[in-house]
Each structure stands twice: as C-alpha cells, then as structure tokens.
Tab-separated table of C-alpha atoms in Angstrom:
chain	number	residue	atom	x	y	z
H	1	MET	CA	84.161	-36.767	84.404
H	2	THR	CA	87.196	-34.604	83.853
H	3	GLY	CA	88.453	-33.255	87.303
H	4	THR	CA	88.598	-29.500	88.439
H	5	ARG	CA	89.565	-27.597	91.300
H	6	ALA	CA	88.073	-24.604	92.959
H	7	GLY	CA	91.076	-22.656	92.053
H	8	ASP	CA	90.455	-23.307	88.252
H	9	HIS	CA	87.527	-20.694	88.409
H	10	ALA	CA	89.611	-17.972	90.160
H	11	SER	CA	88.993	-15.789	87.097
H	12	ALA	CA	85.258	-15.980	87.199
H	13	GLN	CA	83.059	-13.720	89.077
H	14	GLN	CA	82.033	-15.548	92.192
H	15	THR	CA	78.890	-14.983	94.369
H	16	LEU	CA	78.549	-16.774	97.502
H	17	LEU	CA	75.133	-18.160	97.937
H	18	LYS	CA	75.457	-20.352	100.858
H	19	GLN	CA	77.957	-21.445	103.351
H	20	ASP	CA	77.400	-24.063	106.402
H	21	LEU	CA	78.856	-27.059	108.036
H	22	PHE	CA	78.907	-28.992	104.624
H	23	GLY	CA	80.746	-26.542	102.566
H	24	ARG	CA	79.807	-23.643	100.375
H	25	ILE	CA	77.764	-23.117	97.256
H	26	VAL	CA	79.092	-20.551	94.654
H	27	ARG	CA	77.704	-19.018	91.579
H	28	LEU	CA	80.369	-18.640	88.803
H	29	GLU	CA	79.978	-16.160	85.997
H	30	ASN	CA	82.288	-15.849	82.959
H	31	PRO	CA	81.684	-13.294	80.214
H	32	GLY	CA	80.026	-15.008	77.268
H	33	ALA	CA	79.133	-18.085	79.251
H	34	MET	CA	76.087	-19.585	81.113
H	35	PRO	CA	76.387	-19.186	84.705
H	36	LEU	CA	77.411	-22.296	86.790
H	37	ILE	CA	76.811	-23.496	90.428
H	38	MET	CA	79.944	-24.811	92.286
H	39	ARG	CA	79.324	-27.052	95.296
H	40	ASP	CA	82.778	-26.816	97.292
H	41	LEU	CA	83.154	-29.280	100.042
H	42	GLU	CA	86.643	-28.235	101.019
H	43	PRO	CA	85.398	-25.749	103.726
H	44	ALA	CA	83.048	-28.477	105.391
H	45	ARG	CA	83.937	-29.435	108.685
H	46	PRO	CA	86.242	-32.405	108.844
H	47	TRP	CA	84.034	-34.579	110.750
H	48	LEU	CA	81.121	-33.958	108.347
H	49	ARG	CA	82.912	-34.147	105.121
H	50	TRP	CA	82.165	-37.662	104.594
H	51	LEU	CA	78.490	-36.870	104.786
H	52	ALA	CA	78.690	-33.942	102.502
H	53	ARG	CA	80.464	-36.173	99.949
H	54	HIS	CA	77.739	-38.728	100.242
H	55	LEU	CA	75.029	-36.199	99.615
H	56	ALA	CA	76.947	-34.827	96.768
H	57	ARG	CA	77.302	-38.116	95.057
H	58	ARG	CA	73.501	-38.698	95.473
H	59	GLU	CA	72.832	-35.364	93.706
H	60	THR	CA	75.273	-36.125	90.783
H	61	ARG	CA	73.830	-39.741	90.341
H	62	ALA	CA	70.251	-38.518	90.166
H	63	LEU	CA	70.987	-35.397	87.839
H	64	MET	CA	73.060	-37.604	85.598
H	65	HIS	CA	70.308	-40.014	85.234
H	66	LEU	CA	67.948	-36.957	84.500
H	67	ALA	CA	70.246	-35.388	81.883
H	68	ASP	CA	67.617	-35.480	79.038
H	69	LEU	CA	64.829	-33.759	81.184
H	70	ASP	CA	63.942	-29.983	81.114
H	71	GLY	CA	63.512	-28.347	84.446
H	72	VAL	CA	66.547	-29.948	86.378
H	73	PRO	CA	70.206	-28.874	86.307
H	74	ARG	CA	72.782	-30.562	84.401
H	75	VAL	CA	75.978	-31.839	85.858
H	76	VAL	CA	79.066	-30.134	84.302
H	77	ARG	CA	81.823	-31.812	86.311
H	78	ALA	CA	82.051	-33.813	89.494
H	79	GLU	CA	84.878	-34.992	91.749
H	80	ARG	CA	85.593	-35.843	95.328
H	81	ASN	CA	85.216	-32.429	96.849
H	82	LEU	CA	83.623	-30.331	94.011
H	83	THR	CA	80.696	-30.416	91.669
H	84	LEU	CA	79.619	-28.022	88.934
H	85	ARG	CA	76.178	-27.920	87.625
H	86	THR	CA	74.197	-25.515	85.391
H	87	TRP	CA	72.318	-22.493	86.902
H	88	ILE	CA	68.502	-22.268	86.228
H	89	ALA	CA	67.328	-18.737	86.056
H	90	GLY	CA	64.306	-18.313	88.266
H	91	ARG	CA	62.770	-17.335	91.658
H	92	PRO	CA	62.234	-19.645	94.378
H	93	MET	CA	58.512	-20.543	95.027
H	94	GLN	CA	58.426	-18.638	98.397
H	95	ILE	CA	59.300	-15.420	96.542
H	96	ALA	CA	57.489	-15.953	93.177
H	97	LYS	CA	54.275	-17.353	94.913
H	98	PRO	CA	52.966	-19.101	91.824
H	99	ARG	CA	49.155	-18.621	91.414
H	100	ASP	CA	48.836	-19.909	87.681
H	101	LEU	CA	47.101	-23.231	87.341
H	102	ALA	CA	49.463	-23.772	84.271
H	103	TYR	CA	52.423	-23.952	86.592
H	104	TYR	CA	50.938	-26.600	88.898
H	105	ARG	CA	49.965	-28.606	85.921
H	106	SER	CA	53.507	-28.508	84.496
H	107	ALA	CA	55.173	-29.053	87.991
H	108	MET	CA	52.927	-32.330	88.054
H	109	GLN	CA	54.018	-33.430	84.671
H	110	LEU	CA	57.786	-32.653	85.615
H	111	LEU	CA	57.359	-34.838	88.663
H	112	ARG	CA	55.846	-37.730	86.859
H	113	GLN	CA	58.730	-37.568	84.443
H	114	LEU	CA	61.322	-37.820	87.092
H	115	HIS	CA	59.284	-40.756	88.635
H	116	ARG	CA	59.221	-42.612	85.349
H	117	ARG	CA	62.981	-42.246	85.208
H	118	GLY	CA	63.187	-43.935	88.524
H	119	VAL	CA	64.170	-40.888	90.712
H	120	VAL	CA	62.323	-39.392	93.588
H	121	HIS	CA	63.356	-36.157	94.983
H	122	ASN	CA	62.722	-36.537	98.623
H	123	ASP	CA	62.832	-32.935	99.639
H	124	LEU	CA	59.943	-31.133	97.949
H	125	ALA	CA	58.234	-29.863	101.110
H	126	LYS	CA	60.950	-26.826	101.029
H	127	GLU	CA	59.692	-24.084	98.670
H	128	PRO	CA	63.356	-23.067	97.783
H	129	ASN	CA	63.623	-26.465	95.994
H	130	TRP	CA	60.823	-25.406	93.548
H	131	LEU	CA	61.664	-22.549	91.074
H	132	VAL	CA	59.598	-20.451	88.763
H	133	THR	CA	61.715	-19.985	85.901
H	134	ASP	CA	61.921	-16.647	83.721
H	135	SER	CA	59.423	-18.181	81.332
H	136	GLY	CA	56.881	-19.348	84.219
H	137	GLU	CA	57.815	-22.944	84.094
H	138	PRO	CA	58.655	-25.273	87.045
H	139	ALA	CA	62.173	-26.317	87.774
H	140	LEU	CA	63.660	-28.535	90.498
H	141	VAL	CA	67.004	-28.048	92.425
H	142	ASP	CA	68.741	-29.662	95.374
H	143	PHE	CA	68.801	-33.243	94.740
H	144	GLN	CA	71.085	-34.211	97.502
H	145	LEU	CA	68.251	-36.665	99.180
H	146	ALA	CA	67.176	-37.842	95.861
H	147	MET	CA	66.752	-41.714	95.339
H	148	ARG	CA	67.113	-43.671	92.133
H	149	ARG	CA	65.823	-47.080	91.749
H	150	ASN	CA	65.776	-49.413	88.726
H	151	ARG	CA	62.628	-51.142	90.069
H	152	ARG	CA	59.857	-49.140	91.290
H	153	GLY	CA	58.946	-51.039	94.568
H	154	ARG	CA	56.772	-50.152	97.434
H	155	LEU	CA	59.118	-47.888	99.030
H	156	PHE	CA	59.731	-45.999	95.848
H	157	ARG	CA	56.001	-45.632	95.192
H	158	ALA	CA	55.490	-44.352	98.771
H	159	LEU	CA	58.323	-41.806	98.267
H	160	ALA	CA	56.726	-40.713	94.929
H	161	HIS	CA	53.487	-40.344	96.406
H	162	ASP	CA	54.956	-37.812	98.943
H	163	ASP	CA	56.852	-36.052	96.122
H	164	ILE	CA	53.318	-35.330	94.667
H	165	ARG	CA	51.728	-34.742	97.885
H	166	HIS	CA	54.143	-32.094	98.739
H	167	LEU	CA	53.539	-30.272	95.515
H	168	LEU	CA	49.885	-30.387	96.160
H	169	LYS	CA	50.506	-28.713	99.692
H	170	HIS	CA	52.159	-25.744	97.863
H	171	LYS	CA	49.216	-25.614	95.535
H	172	ARG	CA	46.934	-25.570	98.620
H	173	SER	CA	49.061	-22.410	99.858
H	174	TYR	CA	48.858	-20.506	96.638
H	175	LEU	CA	45.908	-21.796	94.586
H	176	PRO	CA	43.591	-23.574	97.170
H	177	GLU	CA	40.596	-22.748	95.125
H	178	ARG	CA	41.747	-25.126	92.112
H	179	LEU	CA	42.433	-28.229	94.168
H	180	THR	CA	40.522	-30.997	92.820
H	181	ALA	CA	38.629	-33.745	94.741
H	182	ARG	CA	41.372	-36.338	93.904
H	183	GLU	CA	44.080	-33.965	95.010
H	184	ARG	CA	42.281	-33.309	98.359
H	185	ARG	CA	42.337	-36.995	98.991
H	186	ILE	CA	45.967	-37.250	98.173
H	187	LEU	CA	46.661	-34.429	100.791
H	188	ALA	CA	44.626	-36.358	103.211
H	189	THR	CA	46.574	-39.516	102.739
H	190	PRO	CA	50.301	-39.390	103.716
H	191	SER	CA	52.456	-42.362	102.993
H	192	ILE	CA	53.517	-44.627	105.872
H	193	VAL	CA	56.921	-42.996	105.395
H	194	THR	CA	55.651	-39.968	106.257
H	195	ARG	CA	53.773	-40.890	109.181
H	196	VAL	CA	56.564	-42.587	110.541
H	197	TRP	CA	58.870	-39.613	109.951
H	198	MET	CA	56.347	-37.325	111.676
H	199	ALA	CA	55.998	-39.487	114.424
H	200	SER	CA	59.458	-39.957	115.355
H	201	GLY	CA	62.133	-39.215	112.790
H	202	LYS	CA	61.530	-35.381	112.382
H	203	ARG	CA	62.158	-34.905	116.070
H	204	VAL	CA	65.362	-36.641	116.046
H	205	TYR	CA	66.306	-34.728	112.811
H	206	ARG	CA	65.316	-31.395	114.473
H	207	PHE	CA	67.388	-32.243	117.719
H	208	ILE	CA	70.483	-33.126	115.506
H	209	THR	CA	70.511	-30.203	113.251
H	210	ARG	CA	69.208	-27.516	115.483
H	211	ARG	CA	70.631	-28.417	119.033
H	212	VAL	CA	73.871	-30.513	118.124
H	213	LEU	CA	75.019	-28.770	114.882
H	214	ARG	CA	73.165	-25.501	115.468
H	215	TRP	CA	72.203	-25.459	111.872
H	216	SER	CA	68.678	-25.106	110.042
H	217	ASP	CA	67.969	-26.064	106.525
H	218	ARG	CA	65.536	-23.130	106.224
H	219	GLU	CA	68.396	-20.646	106.918
H	220	GLY	CA	68.573	-18.163	104.324
H	221	ALA	CA	65.226	-19.412	102.568
H	222	GLY	CA	64.132	-15.913	101.823
H	223	ASP	CA	66.821	-15.835	99.073
H	224	ARG	CA	67.695	-17.807	96.167
H	225	GLN	CA	70.126	-20.454	97.601
H	226	LEU	CA	70.718	-22.987	94.768
C-alpha cells in the first residue's frame, strides 16, 4: 500500500483515543470525509516496538482478508510504524448493553462469516471489541490478536469455538433468559486452549502486563477506544 506519515494528517482534527507502551491511537477527522483511525507506533517504547509492529501486521492481514465483510473496519493504508483504517460509528458493548435478541443473532452470523473466511478474532472476551452500531448492528474492532489460516485445522476450530463462546458469555450477561439449551452447552465446554490458558497462561500474562509493564488492557474500557 502507499506509504504515509503521521505528519501527513497534521491538518486533520485529531482526537487521542488511547496511548500506552505500544504507541497511540488517534481519530482523524477531515471536513467532508469519513473519520479514520490512525495507529501510530512511533511513540512505542523502543524495546516493545517490534511487538507493536507484529500485532499491527496481524491486524492488517486479517482486515485485508475480510475487506468484503460488513461489520469490520477497512484498511486504508499500512506501513512500518503506522496504519490507517476506517472508523465504525457505534458504542462499545459495555456502554450500549445490548438486550435485543436480533443483535446476538446478527453477531453470531458475523462470527460465522469471519470463520468461513479463515479468520478467528481471539480477543472477544473484551466487551470494548464489540460495537453496537448506530443502526443497532454488531461490529468488531481490534484484530491485533487475530489469526488467519487457509486450512481450518484443530487449533483453528478450537479458537473459533472460543470466539463463539465469548459472544455467548456476553449474551448471558445482557440477555440470559434467551440462551438456548445448545448455547448453554457451548458455554459449559471451553476448548482445550481456554483450559490451558486459564490454568497457566493467564497468570503469566497478568504478571507480565500488570507487574512488569504496569499496563492493563482494560484501562479506559469505559470509553470508546478503537
């Protein structure tokens, strides 16, 4: 894609949405144009910039593979330390608190379309990654942990199961009376990946992010971050 620099957008109105050890996320607004999201990695800590670039590349690859799918952002431009993507107007789940059954049906369909295209999101336990758009439809953001596979093997199917299970956990929070018997069975059967993660990986992750890096991925979750 054609390169760009953060300075190229100096004339745009910029709203800082998030800044942490991995860089900053800014909303760009130009008169008469749709808003864009800029992920700028230049401010990242030098010893973490390699990881920030890796995560940005994962997001870019996944979104480019999903370019024909409604409900996910579009990549506008990508380069080494900066990416631009479209903004999706809406509210994060923890603010919107969707209690409409149609929302969860549409969200399930959106997930199944992702999976049919060989993409798992891998970060759907976080409510800020689910949006309720201005028209009441579901949308997904933050694909930094997404995985794309041409062949849907055992690992892919396990991660896809967890994507669905996380959606159902949110439905259980906001619309528990409409869970079906099958959905309750899915909720009761986490994948082997989740079981291993809960038994060991999550504690290591929390130690590194909260004790070593002094960083929380839930920071600012009360506001729209992406």
